[in-house]
CSV table of C-alpha atoms in Angstrom, one decimal:
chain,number,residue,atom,x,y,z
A,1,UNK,CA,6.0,58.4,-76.3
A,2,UNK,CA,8.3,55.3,-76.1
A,3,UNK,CA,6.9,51.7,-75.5
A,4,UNK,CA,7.0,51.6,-71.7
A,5,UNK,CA,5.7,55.0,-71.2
A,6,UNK,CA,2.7,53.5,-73.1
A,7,UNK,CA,2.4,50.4,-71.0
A,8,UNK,CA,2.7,52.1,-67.8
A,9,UNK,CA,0.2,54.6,-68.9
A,10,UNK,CA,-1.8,51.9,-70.2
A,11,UNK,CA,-1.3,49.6,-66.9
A,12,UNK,CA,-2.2,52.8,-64.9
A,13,UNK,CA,-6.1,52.9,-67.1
A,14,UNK,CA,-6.1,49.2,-66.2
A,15,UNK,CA,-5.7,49.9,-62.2
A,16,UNK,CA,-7.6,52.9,-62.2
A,17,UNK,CA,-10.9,51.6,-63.7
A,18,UNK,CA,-11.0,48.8,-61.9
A,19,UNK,CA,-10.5,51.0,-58.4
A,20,UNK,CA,-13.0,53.4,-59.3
A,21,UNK,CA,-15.5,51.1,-60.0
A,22,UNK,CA,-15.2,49.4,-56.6
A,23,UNK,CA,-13.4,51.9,-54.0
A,24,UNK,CA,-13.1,55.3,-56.2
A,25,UNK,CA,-9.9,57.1,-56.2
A,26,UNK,CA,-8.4,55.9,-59.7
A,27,UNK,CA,-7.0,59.2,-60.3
A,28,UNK,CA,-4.6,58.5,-57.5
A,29,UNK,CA,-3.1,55.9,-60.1
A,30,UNK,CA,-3.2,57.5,-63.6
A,31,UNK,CA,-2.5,61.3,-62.4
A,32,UNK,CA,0.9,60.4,-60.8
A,33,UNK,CA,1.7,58.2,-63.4
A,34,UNK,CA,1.7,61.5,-65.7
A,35,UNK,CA,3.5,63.6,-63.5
A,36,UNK,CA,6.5,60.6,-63.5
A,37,UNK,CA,6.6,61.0,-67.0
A,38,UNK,CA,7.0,64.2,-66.8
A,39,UNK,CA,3.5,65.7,-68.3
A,40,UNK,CA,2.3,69.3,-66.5
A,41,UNK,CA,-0.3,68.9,-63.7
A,42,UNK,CA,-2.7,70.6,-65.3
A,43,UNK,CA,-2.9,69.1,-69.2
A,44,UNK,CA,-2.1,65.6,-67.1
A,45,UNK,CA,-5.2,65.9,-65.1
A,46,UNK,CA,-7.5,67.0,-68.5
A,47,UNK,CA,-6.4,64.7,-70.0
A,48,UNK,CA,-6.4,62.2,-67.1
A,49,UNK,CA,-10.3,63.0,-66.6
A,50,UNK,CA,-11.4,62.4,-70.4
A,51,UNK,CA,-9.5,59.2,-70.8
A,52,UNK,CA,-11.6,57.8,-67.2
A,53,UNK,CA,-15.1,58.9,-68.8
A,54,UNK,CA,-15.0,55.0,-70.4
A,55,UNK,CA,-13.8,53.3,-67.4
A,56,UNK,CA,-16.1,55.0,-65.1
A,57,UNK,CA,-19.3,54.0,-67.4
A,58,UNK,CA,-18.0,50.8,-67.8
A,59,UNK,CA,-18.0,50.4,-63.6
A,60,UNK,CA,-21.6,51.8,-64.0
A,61,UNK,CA,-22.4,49.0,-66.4
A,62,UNK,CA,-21.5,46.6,-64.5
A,63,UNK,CA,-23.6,47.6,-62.0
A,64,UNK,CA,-26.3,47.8,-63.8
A,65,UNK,CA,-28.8,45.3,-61.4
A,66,UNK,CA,-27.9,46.9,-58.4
A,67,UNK,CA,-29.3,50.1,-60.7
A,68,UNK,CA,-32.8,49.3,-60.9
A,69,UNK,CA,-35.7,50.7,-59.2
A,70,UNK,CA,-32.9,53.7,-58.8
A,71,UNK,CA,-34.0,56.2,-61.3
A,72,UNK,CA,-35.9,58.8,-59.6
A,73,UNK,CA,-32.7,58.8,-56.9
A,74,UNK,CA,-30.3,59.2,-60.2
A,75,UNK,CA,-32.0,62.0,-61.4
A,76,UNK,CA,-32.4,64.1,-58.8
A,77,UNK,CA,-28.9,63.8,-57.6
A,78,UNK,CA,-27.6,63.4,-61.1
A,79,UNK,CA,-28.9,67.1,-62.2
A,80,UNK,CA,-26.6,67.6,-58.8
A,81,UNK,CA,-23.6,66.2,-60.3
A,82,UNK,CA,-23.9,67.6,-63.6
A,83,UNK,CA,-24.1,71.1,-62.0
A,84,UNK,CA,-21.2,70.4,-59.4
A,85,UNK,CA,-19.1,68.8,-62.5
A,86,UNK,CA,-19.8,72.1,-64.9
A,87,UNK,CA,-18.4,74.5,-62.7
A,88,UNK,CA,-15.3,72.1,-61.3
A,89,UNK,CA,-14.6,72.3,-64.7
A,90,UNK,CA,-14.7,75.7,-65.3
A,91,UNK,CA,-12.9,77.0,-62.0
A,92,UNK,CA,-10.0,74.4,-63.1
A,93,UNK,CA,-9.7,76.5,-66.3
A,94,UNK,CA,-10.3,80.0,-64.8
A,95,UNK,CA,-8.0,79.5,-61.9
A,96,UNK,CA,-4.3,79.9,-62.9
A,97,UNK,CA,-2.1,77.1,-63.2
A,98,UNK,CA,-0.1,78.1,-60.2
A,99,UNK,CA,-3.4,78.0,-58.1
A,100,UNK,CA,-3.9,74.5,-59.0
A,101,UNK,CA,-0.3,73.4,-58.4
A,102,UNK,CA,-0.7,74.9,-54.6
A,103,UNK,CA,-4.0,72.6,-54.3
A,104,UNK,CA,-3.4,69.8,-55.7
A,105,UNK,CA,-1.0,68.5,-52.8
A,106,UNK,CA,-3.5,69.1,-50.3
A,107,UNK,CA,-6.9,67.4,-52.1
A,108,UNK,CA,-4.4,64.3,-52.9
A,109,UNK,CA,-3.3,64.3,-49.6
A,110,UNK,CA,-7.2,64.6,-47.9
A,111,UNK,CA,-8.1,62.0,-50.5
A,112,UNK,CA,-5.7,59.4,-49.2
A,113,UNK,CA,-6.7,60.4,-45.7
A,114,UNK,CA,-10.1,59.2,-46.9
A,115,UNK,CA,-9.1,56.2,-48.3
A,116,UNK,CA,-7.2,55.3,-45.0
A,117,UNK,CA,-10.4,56.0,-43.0
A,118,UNK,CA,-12.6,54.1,-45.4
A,119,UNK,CA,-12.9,50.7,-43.2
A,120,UNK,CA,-14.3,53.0,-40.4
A,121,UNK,CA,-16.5,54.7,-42.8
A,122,UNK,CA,-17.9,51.8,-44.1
A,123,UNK,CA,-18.6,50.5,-40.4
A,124,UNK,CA,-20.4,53.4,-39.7
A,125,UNK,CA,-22.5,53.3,-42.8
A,126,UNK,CA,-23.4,50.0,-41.7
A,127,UNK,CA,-24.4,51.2,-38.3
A,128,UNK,CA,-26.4,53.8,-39.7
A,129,UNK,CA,-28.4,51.6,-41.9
A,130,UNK,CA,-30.7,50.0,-39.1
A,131,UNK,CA,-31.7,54.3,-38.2
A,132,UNK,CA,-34.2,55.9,-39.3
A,133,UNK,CA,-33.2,57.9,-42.5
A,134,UNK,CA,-34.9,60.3,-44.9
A,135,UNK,CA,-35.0,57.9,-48.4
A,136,UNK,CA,-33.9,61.1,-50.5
A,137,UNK,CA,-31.7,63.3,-47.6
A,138,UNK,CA,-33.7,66.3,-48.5
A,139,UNK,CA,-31.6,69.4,-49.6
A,140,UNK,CA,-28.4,69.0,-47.7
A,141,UNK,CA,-27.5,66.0,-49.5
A,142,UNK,CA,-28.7,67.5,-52.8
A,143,UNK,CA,-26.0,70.1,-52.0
A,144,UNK,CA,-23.8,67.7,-51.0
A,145,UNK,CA,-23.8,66.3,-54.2
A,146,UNK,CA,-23.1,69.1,-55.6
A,147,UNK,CA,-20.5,70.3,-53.6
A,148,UNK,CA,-18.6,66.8,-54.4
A,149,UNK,CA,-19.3,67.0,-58.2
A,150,UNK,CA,-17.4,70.7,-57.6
A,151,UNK,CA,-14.4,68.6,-56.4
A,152,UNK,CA,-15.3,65.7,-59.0
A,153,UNK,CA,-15.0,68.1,-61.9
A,154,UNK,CA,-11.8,69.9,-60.5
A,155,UNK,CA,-9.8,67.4,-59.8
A,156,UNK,CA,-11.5,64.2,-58.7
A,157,UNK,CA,-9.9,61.8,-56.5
A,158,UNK,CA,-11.7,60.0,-54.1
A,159,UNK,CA,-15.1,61.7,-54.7
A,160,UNK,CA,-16.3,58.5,-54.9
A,161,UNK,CA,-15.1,58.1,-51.6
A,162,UNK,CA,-17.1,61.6,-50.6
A,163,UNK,CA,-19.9,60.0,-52.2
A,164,UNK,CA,-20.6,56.9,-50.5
A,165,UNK,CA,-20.0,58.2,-47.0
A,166,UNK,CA,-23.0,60.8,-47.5
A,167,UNK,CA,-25.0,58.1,-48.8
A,168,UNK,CA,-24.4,55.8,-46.0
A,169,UNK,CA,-24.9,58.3,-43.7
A,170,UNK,CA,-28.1,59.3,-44.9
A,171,UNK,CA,-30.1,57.3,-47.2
A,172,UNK,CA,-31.4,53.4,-46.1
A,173,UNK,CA,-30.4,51.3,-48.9
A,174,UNK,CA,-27.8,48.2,-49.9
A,175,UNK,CA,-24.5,49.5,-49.8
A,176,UNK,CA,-23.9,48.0,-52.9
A,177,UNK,CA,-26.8,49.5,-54.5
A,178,UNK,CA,-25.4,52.8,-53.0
A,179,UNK,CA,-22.0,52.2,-55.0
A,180,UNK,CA,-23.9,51.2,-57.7
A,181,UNK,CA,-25.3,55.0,-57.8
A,182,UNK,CA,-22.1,56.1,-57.0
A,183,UNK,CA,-20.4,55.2,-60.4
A,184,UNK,CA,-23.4,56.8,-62.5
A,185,UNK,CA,-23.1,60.1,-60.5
A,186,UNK,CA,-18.9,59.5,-61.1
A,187,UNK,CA,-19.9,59.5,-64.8
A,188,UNK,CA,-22.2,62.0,-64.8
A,189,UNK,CA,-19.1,64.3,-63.1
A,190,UNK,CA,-16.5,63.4,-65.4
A,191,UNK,CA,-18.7,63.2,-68.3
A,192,UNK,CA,-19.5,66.7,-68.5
A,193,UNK,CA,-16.3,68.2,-67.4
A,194,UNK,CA,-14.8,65.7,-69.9
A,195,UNK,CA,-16.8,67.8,-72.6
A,196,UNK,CA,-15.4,71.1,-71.1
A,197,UNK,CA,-12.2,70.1,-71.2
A,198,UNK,CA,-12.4,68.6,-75.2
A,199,UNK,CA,-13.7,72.1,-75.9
A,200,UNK,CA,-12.1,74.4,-74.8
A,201,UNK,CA,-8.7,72.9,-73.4
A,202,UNK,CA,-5.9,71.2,-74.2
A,203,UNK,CA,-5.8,67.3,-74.1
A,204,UNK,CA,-3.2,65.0,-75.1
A,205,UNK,CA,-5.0,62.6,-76.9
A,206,UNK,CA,-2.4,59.5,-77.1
A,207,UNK,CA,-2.4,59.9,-72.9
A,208,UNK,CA,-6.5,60.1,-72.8
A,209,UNK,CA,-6.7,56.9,-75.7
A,210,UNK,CA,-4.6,54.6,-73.2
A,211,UNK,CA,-5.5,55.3,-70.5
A,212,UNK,CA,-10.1,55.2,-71.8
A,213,UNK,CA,-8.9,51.5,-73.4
A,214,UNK,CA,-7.3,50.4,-69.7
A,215,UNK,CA,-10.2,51.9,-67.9
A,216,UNK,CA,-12.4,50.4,-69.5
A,217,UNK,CA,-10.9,47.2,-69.4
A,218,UNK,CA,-10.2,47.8,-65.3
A,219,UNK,CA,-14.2,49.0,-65.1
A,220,UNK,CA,-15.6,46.3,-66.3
A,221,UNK,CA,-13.0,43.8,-64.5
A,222,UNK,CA,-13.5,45.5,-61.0
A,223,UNK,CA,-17.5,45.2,-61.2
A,224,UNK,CA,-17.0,41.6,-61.6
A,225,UNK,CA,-14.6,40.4,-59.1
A,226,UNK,CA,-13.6,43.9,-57.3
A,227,UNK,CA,-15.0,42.4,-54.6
A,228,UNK,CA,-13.0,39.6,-54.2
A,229,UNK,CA,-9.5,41.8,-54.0
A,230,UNK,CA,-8.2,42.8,-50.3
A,231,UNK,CA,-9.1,46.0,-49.8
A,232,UNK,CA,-6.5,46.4,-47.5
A,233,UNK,CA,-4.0,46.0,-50.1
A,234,UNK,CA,-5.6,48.7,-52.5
A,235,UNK,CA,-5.7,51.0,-50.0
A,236,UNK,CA,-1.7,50.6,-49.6
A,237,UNK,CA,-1.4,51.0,-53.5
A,238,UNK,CA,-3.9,54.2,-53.5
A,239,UNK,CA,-1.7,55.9,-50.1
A,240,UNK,CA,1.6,55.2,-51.5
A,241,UNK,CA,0.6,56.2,-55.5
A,242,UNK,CA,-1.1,59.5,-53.9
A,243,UNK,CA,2.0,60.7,-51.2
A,244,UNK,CA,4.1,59.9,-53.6
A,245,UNK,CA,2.4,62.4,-55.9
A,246,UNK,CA,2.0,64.6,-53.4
A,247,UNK,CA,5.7,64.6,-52.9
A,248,UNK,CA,6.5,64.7,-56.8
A,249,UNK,CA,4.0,68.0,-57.1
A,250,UNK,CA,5.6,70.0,-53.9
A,251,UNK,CA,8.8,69.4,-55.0
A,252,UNK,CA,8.3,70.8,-58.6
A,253,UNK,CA,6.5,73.6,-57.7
């Protein structure tokens, strides 16, 4: 690995921590970034997911007074994500790599499609909050949960998109208090496939160091003053970073 490849990879961390702790879809920097450089899908998502675990906690952390009075909510839908993130991890290493070349395109693709519809999604969830609305969703958001920590642990992009618009939908809360559970359960999901993957798969260790230093940096920046960055420009970054990908994955395949 040469000086700029370390940089970039570096600089990718940076961007990706700091989206993930405020929009989610930080794999739609770092994973591409790989594939430029020329690392195979499947050791550049491993090690893509272990080197995030930092930055993701350190989003979480800097949420932490939007966590309080949360911890019932976090356990029952964290035991949700832990699950979910378990067997994402374990399909990713049953399934051939082949399989996950095929897919890949498409869950990129459907996660930029979220982040394009996010501004509608958040106006909804707005709407939504002066309804009624059961304070825990009841089982179909437990399984929702799940069924995004699945994805989380897989492959990951944008759950933290999938995330939010359940909880908007559903549950009566701030919305920042909702993103604030958002990043634990992101944790939570990469956490434990993170483990998986350090156990029993391959991970290139000088990618995952870079790009946990950058994350963390960019998780602990985007808490703070996430906020005050246009969304609308993100959102360009995240498209263009994730069809470009796209692009990069069909044509190598």
């Amino acid at each position: 690995m040469d000086v700029v490849e370390a940089v970039a990879i570096g600089a990718a961390g940076v961007a990706a921590g700091g989206m993930n702790a405020v929009v989610g879809s930080g794999t739609l920097i770092t994973f591409p970034t790989l594939l430029a450089f020329g690392y195979p899908p499947v050791l550049a998502n491993v090690s893509n997911n272990v080197g995030l675990v930092p930055g993701v906690l350190s989003g979480a952390y800097g949420y932490r007074r939007e966590l309080r009075g949360q911890r019932r909510r976090l356990i029952r839908f964290g035991a949700a994500s832990l699950l979910g993130g378990l067997a994402g991890a374990l399909l990713l290493l049953r399934l051939p790599d082949a399989a996950f070349r095929a897919i890949v395109p498409v869950l990129i693709l459907t996660a930029c499609v979220l982040v394009l519809v996010q501004p509608r999604l958040n106006r909804w969830m707005k709407a939504r909050q002066s309804a009624n609305a059961r304070t825990d969703g009841g089982l179909p958001m437990w399984l929702g949960v799940l069924g995004t920590g699945v994805y989380g642990g897989y492959f990951g992009a944008a759950q933290g998109v999938l995330l939010m618009g359940m909880f908007g939908a559903v549950l009566r809360d701030d919305l920042q208090r909702l993103n604030a559970a958002k990043n634990v359960l992101a944790s939570l999901v990469n956490g434990i496939a993170a483990v998986v993957f350090i156990a029993v798969a391959d991970v290139d260790w000088a990618v995952a160091g870079l790009i946990a230093a950058g994350s963390t940096a960019g998780g602990l920046l985007g808490a703070r003053v996430g906020r005050r960055l246009p969304p609308a420009a993100l959102r360009a970054v995240i498209v263009t970073v994730g069809v470009s990908a796209s692009v990069l994955l069909i044509v190598r395949s």
